[in-house]
PDB file of C-alpha atoms in Angstrom:
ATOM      1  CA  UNK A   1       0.000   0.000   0.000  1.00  0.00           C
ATOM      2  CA  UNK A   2       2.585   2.403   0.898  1.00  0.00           C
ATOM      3  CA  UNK A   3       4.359   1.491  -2.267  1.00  0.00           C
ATOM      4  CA  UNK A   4       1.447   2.387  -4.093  1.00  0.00           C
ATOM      5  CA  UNK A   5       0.721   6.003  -2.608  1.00  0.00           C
ATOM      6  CA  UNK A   6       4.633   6.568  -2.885  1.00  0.00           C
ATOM      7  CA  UNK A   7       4.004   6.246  -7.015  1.00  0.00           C
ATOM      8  CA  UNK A   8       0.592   7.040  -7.556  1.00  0.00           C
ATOM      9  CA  UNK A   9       1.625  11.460  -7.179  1.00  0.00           C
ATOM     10  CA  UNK A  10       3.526  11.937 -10.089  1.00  0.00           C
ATOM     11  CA  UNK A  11       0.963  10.584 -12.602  1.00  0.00           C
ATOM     12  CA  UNK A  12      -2.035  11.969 -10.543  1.00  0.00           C
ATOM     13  CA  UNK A  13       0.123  15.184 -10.620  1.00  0.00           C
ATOM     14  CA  UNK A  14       0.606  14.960 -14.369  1.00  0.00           C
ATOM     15  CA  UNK A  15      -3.123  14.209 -15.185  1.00  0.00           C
ATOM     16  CA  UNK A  16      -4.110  16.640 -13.005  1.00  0.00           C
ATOM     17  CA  UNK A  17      -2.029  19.658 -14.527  1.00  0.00           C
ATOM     18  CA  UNK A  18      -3.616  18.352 -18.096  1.00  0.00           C
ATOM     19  CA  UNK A  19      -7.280  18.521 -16.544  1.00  0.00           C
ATOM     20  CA  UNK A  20      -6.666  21.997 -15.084  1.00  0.00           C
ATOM     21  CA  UNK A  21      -4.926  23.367 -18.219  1.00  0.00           C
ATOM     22  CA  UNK A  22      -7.128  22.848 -20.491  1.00  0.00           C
ATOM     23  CA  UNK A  23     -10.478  23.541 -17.846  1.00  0.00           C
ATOM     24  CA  UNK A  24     -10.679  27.367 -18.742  1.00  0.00           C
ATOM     25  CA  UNK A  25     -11.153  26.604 -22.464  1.00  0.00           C
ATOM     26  CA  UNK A  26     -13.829  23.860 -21.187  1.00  0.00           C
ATOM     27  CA  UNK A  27     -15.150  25.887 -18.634  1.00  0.00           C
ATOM     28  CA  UNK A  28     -15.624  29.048 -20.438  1.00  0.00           C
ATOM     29  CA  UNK A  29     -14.453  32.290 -19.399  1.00  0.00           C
ATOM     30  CA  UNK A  30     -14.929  31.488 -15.900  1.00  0.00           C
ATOM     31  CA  UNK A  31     -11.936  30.539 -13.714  1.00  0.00           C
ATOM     32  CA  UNK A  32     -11.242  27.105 -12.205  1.00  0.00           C
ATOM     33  CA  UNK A  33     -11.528  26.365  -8.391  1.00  0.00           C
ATOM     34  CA  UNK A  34      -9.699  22.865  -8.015  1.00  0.00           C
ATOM     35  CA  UNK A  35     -10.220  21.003  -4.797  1.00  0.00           C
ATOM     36  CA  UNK A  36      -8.983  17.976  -3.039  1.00  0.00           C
ATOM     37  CA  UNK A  37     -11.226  16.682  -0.983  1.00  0.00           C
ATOM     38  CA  UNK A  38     -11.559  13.242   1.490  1.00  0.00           C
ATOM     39  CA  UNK A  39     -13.507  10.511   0.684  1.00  0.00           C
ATOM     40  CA  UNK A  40     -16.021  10.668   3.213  1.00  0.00           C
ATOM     41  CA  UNK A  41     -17.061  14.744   2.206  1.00  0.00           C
ATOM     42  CA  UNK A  42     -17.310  13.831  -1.877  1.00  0.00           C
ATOM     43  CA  UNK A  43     -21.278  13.801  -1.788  1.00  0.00           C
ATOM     44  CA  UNK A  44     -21.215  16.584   0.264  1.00  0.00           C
ATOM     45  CA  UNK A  45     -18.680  18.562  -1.658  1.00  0.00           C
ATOM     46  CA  UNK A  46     -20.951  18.147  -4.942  1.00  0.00           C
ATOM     47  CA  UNK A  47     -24.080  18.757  -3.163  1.00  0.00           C
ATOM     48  CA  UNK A  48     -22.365  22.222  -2.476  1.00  0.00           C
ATOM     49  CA  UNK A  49     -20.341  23.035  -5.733  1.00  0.00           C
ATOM     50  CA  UNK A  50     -24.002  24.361  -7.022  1.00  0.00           C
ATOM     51  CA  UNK A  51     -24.504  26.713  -4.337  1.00  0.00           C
ATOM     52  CA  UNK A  52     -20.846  27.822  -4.969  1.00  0.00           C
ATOM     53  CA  UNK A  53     -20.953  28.379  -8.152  1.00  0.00           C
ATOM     54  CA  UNK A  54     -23.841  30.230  -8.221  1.00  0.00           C
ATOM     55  CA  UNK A  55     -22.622  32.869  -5.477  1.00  0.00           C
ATOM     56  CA  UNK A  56     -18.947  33.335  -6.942  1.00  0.00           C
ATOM     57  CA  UNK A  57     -17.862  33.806 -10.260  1.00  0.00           C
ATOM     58  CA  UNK A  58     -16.336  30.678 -10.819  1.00  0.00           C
ATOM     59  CA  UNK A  59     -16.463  27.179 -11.596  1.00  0.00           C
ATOM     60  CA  UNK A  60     -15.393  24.189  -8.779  1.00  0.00           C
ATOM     61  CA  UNK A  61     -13.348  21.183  -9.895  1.00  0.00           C
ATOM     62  CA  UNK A  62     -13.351  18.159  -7.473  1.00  0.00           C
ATOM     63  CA  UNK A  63     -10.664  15.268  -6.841  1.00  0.00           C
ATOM     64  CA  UNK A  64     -11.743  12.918  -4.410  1.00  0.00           C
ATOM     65  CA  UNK A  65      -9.552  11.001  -2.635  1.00  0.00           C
ATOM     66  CA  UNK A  66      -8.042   9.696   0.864  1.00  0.00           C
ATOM     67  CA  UNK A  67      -6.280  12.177   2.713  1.00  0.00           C
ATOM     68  CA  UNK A  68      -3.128  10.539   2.607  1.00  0.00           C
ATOM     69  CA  UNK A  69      -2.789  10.338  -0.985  1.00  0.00           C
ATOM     70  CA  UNK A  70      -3.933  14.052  -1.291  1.00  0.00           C
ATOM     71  CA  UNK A  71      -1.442  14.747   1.236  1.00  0.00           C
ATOM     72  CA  UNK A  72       1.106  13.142  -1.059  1.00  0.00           C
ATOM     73  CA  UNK A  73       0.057  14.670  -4.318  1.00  0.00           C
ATOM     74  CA  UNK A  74      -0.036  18.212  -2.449  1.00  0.00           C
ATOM     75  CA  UNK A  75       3.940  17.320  -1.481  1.00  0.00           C
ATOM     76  CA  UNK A  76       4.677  16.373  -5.031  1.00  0.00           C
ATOM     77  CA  UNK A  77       3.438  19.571  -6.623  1.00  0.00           C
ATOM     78  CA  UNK A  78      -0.060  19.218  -7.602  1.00  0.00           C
ATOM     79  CA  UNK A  79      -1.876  22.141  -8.638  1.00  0.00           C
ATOM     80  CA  UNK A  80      -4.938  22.252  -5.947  1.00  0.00           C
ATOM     81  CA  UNK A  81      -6.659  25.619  -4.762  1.00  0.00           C
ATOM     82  CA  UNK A  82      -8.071  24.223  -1.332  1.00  0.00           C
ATOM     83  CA  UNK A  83      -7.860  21.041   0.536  1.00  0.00           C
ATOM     84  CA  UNK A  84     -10.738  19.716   2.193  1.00  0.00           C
ATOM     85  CA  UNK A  85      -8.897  16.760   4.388  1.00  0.00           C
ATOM     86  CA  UNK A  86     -10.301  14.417   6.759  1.00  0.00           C
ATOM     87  CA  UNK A  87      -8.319  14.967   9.387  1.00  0.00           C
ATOM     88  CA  UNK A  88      -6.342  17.500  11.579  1.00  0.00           C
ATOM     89  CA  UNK A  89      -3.141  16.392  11.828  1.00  0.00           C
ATOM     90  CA  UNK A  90      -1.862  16.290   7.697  1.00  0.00           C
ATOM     91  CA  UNK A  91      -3.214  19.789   7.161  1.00  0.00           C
ATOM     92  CA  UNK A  92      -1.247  20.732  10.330  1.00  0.00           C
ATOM     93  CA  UNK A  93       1.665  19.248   8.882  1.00  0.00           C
ATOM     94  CA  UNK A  94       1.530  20.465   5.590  1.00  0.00           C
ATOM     95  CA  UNK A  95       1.200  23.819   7.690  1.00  0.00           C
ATOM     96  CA  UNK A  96       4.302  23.474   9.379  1.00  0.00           C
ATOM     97  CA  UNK A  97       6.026  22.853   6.359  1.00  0.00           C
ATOM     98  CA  UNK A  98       5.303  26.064   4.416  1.00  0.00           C
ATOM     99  CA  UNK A  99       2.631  24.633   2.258  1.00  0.00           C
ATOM    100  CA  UNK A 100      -0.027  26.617   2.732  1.00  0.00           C
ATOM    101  CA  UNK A 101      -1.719  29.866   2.834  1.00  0.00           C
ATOM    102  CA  UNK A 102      -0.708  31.057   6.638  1.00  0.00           C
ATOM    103  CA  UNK A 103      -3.627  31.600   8.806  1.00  0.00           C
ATOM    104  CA  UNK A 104      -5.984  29.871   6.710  1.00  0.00           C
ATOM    105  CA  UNK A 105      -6.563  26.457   8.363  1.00  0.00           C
ATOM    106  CA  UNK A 106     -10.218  26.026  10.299  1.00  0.00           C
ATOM    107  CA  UNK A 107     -12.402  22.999  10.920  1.00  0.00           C
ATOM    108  CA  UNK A 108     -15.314  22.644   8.635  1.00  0.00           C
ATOM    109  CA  UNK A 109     -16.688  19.746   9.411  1.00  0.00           C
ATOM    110  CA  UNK A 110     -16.619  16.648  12.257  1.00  0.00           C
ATOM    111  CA  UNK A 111     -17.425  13.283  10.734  1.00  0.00           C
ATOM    112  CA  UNK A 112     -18.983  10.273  12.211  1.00  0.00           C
ATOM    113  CA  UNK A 113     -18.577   6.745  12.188  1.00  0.00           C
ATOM    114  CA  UNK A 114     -21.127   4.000  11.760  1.00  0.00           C
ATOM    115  CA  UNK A 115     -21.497   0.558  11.013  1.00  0.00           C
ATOM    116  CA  UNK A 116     -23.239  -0.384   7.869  1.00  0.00           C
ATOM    117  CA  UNK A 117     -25.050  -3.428   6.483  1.00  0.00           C
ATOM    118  CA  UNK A 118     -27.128  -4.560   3.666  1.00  0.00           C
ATOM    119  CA  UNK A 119     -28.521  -7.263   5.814  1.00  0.00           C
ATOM    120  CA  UNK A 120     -31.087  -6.753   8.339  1.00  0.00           C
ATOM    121  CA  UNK A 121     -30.728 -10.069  10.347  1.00  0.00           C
ATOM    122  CA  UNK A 122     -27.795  -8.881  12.352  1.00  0.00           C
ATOM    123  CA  UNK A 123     -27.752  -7.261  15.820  1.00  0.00           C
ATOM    124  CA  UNK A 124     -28.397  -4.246  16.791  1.00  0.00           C
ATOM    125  CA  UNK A 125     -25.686  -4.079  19.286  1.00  0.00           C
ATOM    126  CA  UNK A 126     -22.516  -3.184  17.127  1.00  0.00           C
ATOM    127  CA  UNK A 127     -19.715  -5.704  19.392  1.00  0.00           C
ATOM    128  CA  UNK A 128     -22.741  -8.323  18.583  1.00  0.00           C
ATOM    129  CA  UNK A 129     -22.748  -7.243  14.847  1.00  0.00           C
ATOM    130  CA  UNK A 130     -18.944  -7.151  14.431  1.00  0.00           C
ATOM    131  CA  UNK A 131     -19.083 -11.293  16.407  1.00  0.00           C
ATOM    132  CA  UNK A 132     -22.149 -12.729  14.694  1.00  0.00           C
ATOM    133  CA  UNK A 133     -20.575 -15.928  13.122  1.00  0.00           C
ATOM    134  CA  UNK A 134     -21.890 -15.368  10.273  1.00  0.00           C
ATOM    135  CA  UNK A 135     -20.349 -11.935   9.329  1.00  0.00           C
ATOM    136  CA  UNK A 136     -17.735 -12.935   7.275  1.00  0.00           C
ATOM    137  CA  UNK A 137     -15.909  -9.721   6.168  1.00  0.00           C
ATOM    138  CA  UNK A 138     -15.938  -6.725   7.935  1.00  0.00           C
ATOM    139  CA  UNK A 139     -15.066  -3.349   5.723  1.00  0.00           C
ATOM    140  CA  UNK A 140     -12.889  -0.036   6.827  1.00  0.00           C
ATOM    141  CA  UNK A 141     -10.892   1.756   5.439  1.00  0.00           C
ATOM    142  CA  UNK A 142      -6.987   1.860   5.291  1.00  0.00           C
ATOM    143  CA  UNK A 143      -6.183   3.171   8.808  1.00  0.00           C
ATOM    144  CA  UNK A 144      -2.860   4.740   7.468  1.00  0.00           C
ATOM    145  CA  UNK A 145      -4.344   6.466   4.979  1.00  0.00           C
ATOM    146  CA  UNK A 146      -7.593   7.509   5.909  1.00  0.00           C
ATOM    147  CA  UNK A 147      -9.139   9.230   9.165  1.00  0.00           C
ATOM    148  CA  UNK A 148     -12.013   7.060   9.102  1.00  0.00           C
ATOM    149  CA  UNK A 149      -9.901   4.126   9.014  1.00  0.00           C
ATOM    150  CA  UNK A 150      -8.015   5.097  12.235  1.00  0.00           C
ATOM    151  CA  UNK A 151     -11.392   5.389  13.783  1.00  0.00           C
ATOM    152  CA  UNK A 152     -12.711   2.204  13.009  1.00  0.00           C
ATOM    153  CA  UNK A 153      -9.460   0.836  14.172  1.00  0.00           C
ATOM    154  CA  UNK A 154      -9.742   2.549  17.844  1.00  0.00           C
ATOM    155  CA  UNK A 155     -13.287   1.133  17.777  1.00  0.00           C
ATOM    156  CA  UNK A 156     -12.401  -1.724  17.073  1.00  0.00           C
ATOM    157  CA  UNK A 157      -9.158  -1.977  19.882  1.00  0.00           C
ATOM    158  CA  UNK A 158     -12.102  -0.196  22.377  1.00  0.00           C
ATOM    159  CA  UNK A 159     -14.532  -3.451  21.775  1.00  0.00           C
ATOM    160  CA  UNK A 160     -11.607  -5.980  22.002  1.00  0.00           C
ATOM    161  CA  UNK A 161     -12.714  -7.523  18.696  1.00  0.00           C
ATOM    162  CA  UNK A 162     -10.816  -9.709  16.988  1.00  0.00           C
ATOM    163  CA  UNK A 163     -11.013  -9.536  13.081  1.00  0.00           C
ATOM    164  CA  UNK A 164      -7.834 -11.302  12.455  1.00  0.00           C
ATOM    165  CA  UNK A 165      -9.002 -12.499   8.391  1.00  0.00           C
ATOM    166  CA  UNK A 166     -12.181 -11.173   7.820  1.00  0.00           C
ATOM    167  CA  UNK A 167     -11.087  -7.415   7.513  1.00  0.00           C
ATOM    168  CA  UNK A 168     -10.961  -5.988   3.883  1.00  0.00           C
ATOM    169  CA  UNK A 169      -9.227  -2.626   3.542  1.00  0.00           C
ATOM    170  CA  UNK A 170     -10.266   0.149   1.199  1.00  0.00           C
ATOM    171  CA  UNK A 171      -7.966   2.878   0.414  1.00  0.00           C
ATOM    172  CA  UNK A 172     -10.131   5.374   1.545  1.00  0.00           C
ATOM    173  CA  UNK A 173     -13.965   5.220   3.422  1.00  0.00           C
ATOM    174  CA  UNK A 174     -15.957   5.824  -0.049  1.00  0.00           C
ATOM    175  CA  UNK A 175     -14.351   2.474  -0.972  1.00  0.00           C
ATOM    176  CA  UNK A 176     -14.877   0.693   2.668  1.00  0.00           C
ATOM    177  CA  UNK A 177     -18.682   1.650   1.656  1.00  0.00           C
ATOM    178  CA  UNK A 178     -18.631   0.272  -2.086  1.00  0.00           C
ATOM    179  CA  UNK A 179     -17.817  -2.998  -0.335  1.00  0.00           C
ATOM    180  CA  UNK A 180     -20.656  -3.457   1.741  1.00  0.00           C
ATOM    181  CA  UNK A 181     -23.060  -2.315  -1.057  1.00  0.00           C
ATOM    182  CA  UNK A 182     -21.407  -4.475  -3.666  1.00  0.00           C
ATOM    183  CA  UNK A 183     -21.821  -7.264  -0.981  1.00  0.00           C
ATOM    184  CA  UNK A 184     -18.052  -8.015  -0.741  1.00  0.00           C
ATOM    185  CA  UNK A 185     -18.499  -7.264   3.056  1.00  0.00           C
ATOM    186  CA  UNK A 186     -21.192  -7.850   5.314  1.00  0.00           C
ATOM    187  CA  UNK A 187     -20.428  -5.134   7.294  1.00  0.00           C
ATOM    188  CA  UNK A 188     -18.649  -1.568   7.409  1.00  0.00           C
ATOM    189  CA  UNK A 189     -17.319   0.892   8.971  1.00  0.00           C
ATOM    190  CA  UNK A 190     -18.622   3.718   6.948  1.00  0.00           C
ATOM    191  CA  UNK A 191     -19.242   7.892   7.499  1.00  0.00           C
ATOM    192  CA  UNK A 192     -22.894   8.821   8.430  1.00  0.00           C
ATOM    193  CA  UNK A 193     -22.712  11.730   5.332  1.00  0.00           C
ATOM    194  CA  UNK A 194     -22.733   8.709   2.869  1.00  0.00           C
ATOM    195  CA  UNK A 195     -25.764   6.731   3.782  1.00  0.00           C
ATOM    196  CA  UNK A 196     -28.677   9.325   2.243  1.00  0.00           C
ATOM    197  CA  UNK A 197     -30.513   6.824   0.658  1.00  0.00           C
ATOM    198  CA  UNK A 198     -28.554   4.046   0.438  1.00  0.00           C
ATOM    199  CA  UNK A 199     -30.999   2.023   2.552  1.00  0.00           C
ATOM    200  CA  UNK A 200     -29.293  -1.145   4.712  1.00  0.00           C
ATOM    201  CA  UNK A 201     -29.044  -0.690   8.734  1.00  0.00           C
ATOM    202  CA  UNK A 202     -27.364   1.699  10.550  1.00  0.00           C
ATOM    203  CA  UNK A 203     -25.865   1.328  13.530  1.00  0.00           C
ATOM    204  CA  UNK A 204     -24.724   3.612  15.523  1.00  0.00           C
ATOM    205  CA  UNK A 205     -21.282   4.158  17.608  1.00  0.00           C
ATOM    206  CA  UNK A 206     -20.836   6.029  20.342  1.00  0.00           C
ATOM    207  CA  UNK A 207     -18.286   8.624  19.612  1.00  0.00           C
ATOM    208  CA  UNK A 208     -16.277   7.847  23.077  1.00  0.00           C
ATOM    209  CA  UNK A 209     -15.259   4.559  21.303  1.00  0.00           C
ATOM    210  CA  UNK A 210     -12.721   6.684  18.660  1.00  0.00           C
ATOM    211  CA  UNK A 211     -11.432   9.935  18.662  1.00  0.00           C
ATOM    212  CA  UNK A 212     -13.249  12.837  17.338  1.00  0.00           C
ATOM    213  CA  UNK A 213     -12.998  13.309  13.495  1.00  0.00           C
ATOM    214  CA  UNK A 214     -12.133  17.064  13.107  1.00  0.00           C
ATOM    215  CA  UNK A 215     -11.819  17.458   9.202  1.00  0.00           C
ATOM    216  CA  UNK A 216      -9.298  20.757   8.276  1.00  0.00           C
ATOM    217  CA  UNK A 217      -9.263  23.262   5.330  1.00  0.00           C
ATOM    218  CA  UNK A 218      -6.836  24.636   3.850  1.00  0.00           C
ATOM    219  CA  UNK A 219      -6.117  27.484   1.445  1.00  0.00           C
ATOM    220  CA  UNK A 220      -2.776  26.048  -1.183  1.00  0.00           C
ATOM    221  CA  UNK A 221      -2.913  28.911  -2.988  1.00  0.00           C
ATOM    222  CA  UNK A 222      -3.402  32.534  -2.753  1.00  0.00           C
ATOM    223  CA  UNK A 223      -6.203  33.341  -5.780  1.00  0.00           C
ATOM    224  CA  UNK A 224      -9.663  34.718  -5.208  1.00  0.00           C
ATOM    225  CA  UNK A 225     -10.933  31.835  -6.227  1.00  0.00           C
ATOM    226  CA  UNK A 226      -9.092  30.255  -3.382  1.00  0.00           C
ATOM    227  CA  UNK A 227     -10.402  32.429  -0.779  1.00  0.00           C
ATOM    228  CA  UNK A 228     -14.249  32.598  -2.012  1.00  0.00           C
ATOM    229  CA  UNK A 229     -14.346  28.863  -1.327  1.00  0.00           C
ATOM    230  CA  UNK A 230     -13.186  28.840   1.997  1.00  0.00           C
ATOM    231  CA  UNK A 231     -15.246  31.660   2.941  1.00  0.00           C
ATOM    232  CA  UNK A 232     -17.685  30.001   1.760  1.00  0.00           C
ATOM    233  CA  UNK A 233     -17.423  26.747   3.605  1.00  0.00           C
ATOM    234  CA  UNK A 234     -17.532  29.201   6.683  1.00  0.00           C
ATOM    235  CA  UNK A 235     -21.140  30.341   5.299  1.00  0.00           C
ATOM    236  CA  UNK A 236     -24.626  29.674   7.028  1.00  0.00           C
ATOM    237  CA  UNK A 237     -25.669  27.785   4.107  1.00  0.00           C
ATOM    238  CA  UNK A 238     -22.379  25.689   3.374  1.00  0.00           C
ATOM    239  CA  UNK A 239     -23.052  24.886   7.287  1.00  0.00           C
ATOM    240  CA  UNK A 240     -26.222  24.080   6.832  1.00  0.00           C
ATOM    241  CA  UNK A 241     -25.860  21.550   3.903  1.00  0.00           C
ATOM    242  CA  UNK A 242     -22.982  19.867   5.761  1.00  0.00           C
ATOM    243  CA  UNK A 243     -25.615  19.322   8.995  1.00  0.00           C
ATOM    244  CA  UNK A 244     -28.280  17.784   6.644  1.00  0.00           C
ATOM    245  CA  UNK A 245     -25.316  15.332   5.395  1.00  0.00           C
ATOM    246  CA  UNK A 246     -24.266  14.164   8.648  1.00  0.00           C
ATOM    247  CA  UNK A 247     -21.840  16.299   9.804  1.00  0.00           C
ATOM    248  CA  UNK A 248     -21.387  18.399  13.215  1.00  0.00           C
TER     249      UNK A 248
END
């Protein structure tokens, strides 16, 4: 895995310039807003790229992805505006380092963590849900790489489970959720924000069991564009989208 995320920059950062260069001609005369943005926030994110780009005079590009890779794209010198992370701590980092606007870092959003199904015959209880014999695979995502992941793992220490062969790993939580839906796993560890509609059983943690999931912004580069969408994340209506999805 680590492997993986060590190569996967330079070709993300390549395709990535392409996209960009050649979005104004695409896009019209409007400028491009590009955005990295976690796994967990990507229905979120396009649920709000409307309202966006009807209140600033420009158009909003999104790249989903785990935090870790973004984190490792940003280092390797791909063009992004904003960074909407899933965590604290990389956005910190990438802080200290010099690679960001200063001052511009806030929490936008706090995420949280539930266990999904497509089956209804399990218990309600999550430890009795993660032990029924007949759960198979259990999904989360890849704890080094993705908040969510890391969560799932501290619930998982917290409830002294042992999943020793039935945990499949997703690099990021969208794909820890396309494995319970696609019925690869009978169970996940999955964000609140991406069950609208999905249907299954949800059930819930309680957020003592991992650490809180504070998700950062951050501003890469100093454009207008830039700033309007984090000012705009700050906004009553950004907020309230972001409540309706899930998030605190």
């Amino acid at each position: 895995m680590k492997h993986i995320e060590d190569r996967m920059p330079r070709a993300l950062v390549f395709a990535i310039a392409v996209l960009t260069s050649a979005a104004p001609g695409l896009a019209g005369s409007r400028p491009v807003v590009l955005a990295a943005v976690a796994a967990n926030f990507a229905g979120t994110a396009a649920a709000l790229e409307p309202a966006f780009e009807a209140a600033y005079p420009y158009d909003l590009q999104l790249v989903i992805g785990s935090t870790g890779q973004a984190y490792a794209q940003i280092r390797a010198g791909a063009p992004y505006d904003v960074w909407l992370a899933a965590d604290q701590a990389r956005p910190a980092r990438l802080e200290a380092e010099g690679g960001t606007v200063p001052g511009s870092r806030f929490t936008y959003a706090r995420g949280r963590l539930v266990l999904w199904s497509r089956r209804s015959d399990l218990p309600a209880d999550p430890l009795a849900a993660l032990t029924d014999p007949t759960v198979q695979f259990v999904a989360l995502a890849n704890p080094d790489l993705a908040p969510y992941g890391a969560a799932a793992e501290a619930v998982i220490a917290a409830l002294s489970v042992d999943l020793t062969g039935r945990m499949v790993l997703g690099q990021n939580v969208g794909q820890a959720y396309a494995l319970v839906a696609t019925g690869n796993a009978d169970l996940g560890f999955v964000a609140q924000s991406a069950l609208a509609g999905a249907g299954g059983v949800v059930r819930a943690l309680d957020p003592a069991l991992y650490p809180p999931i504070l998700q950062d912004a951050v501003q890469l580069t100093d454009t207008a564009g830039a700033a309007a969408l984090m000012a705009f994340l700050r906004s009553d209506p950004a907020r309230a989208v972001m409540q309706e999805a899930g998030y605190d």
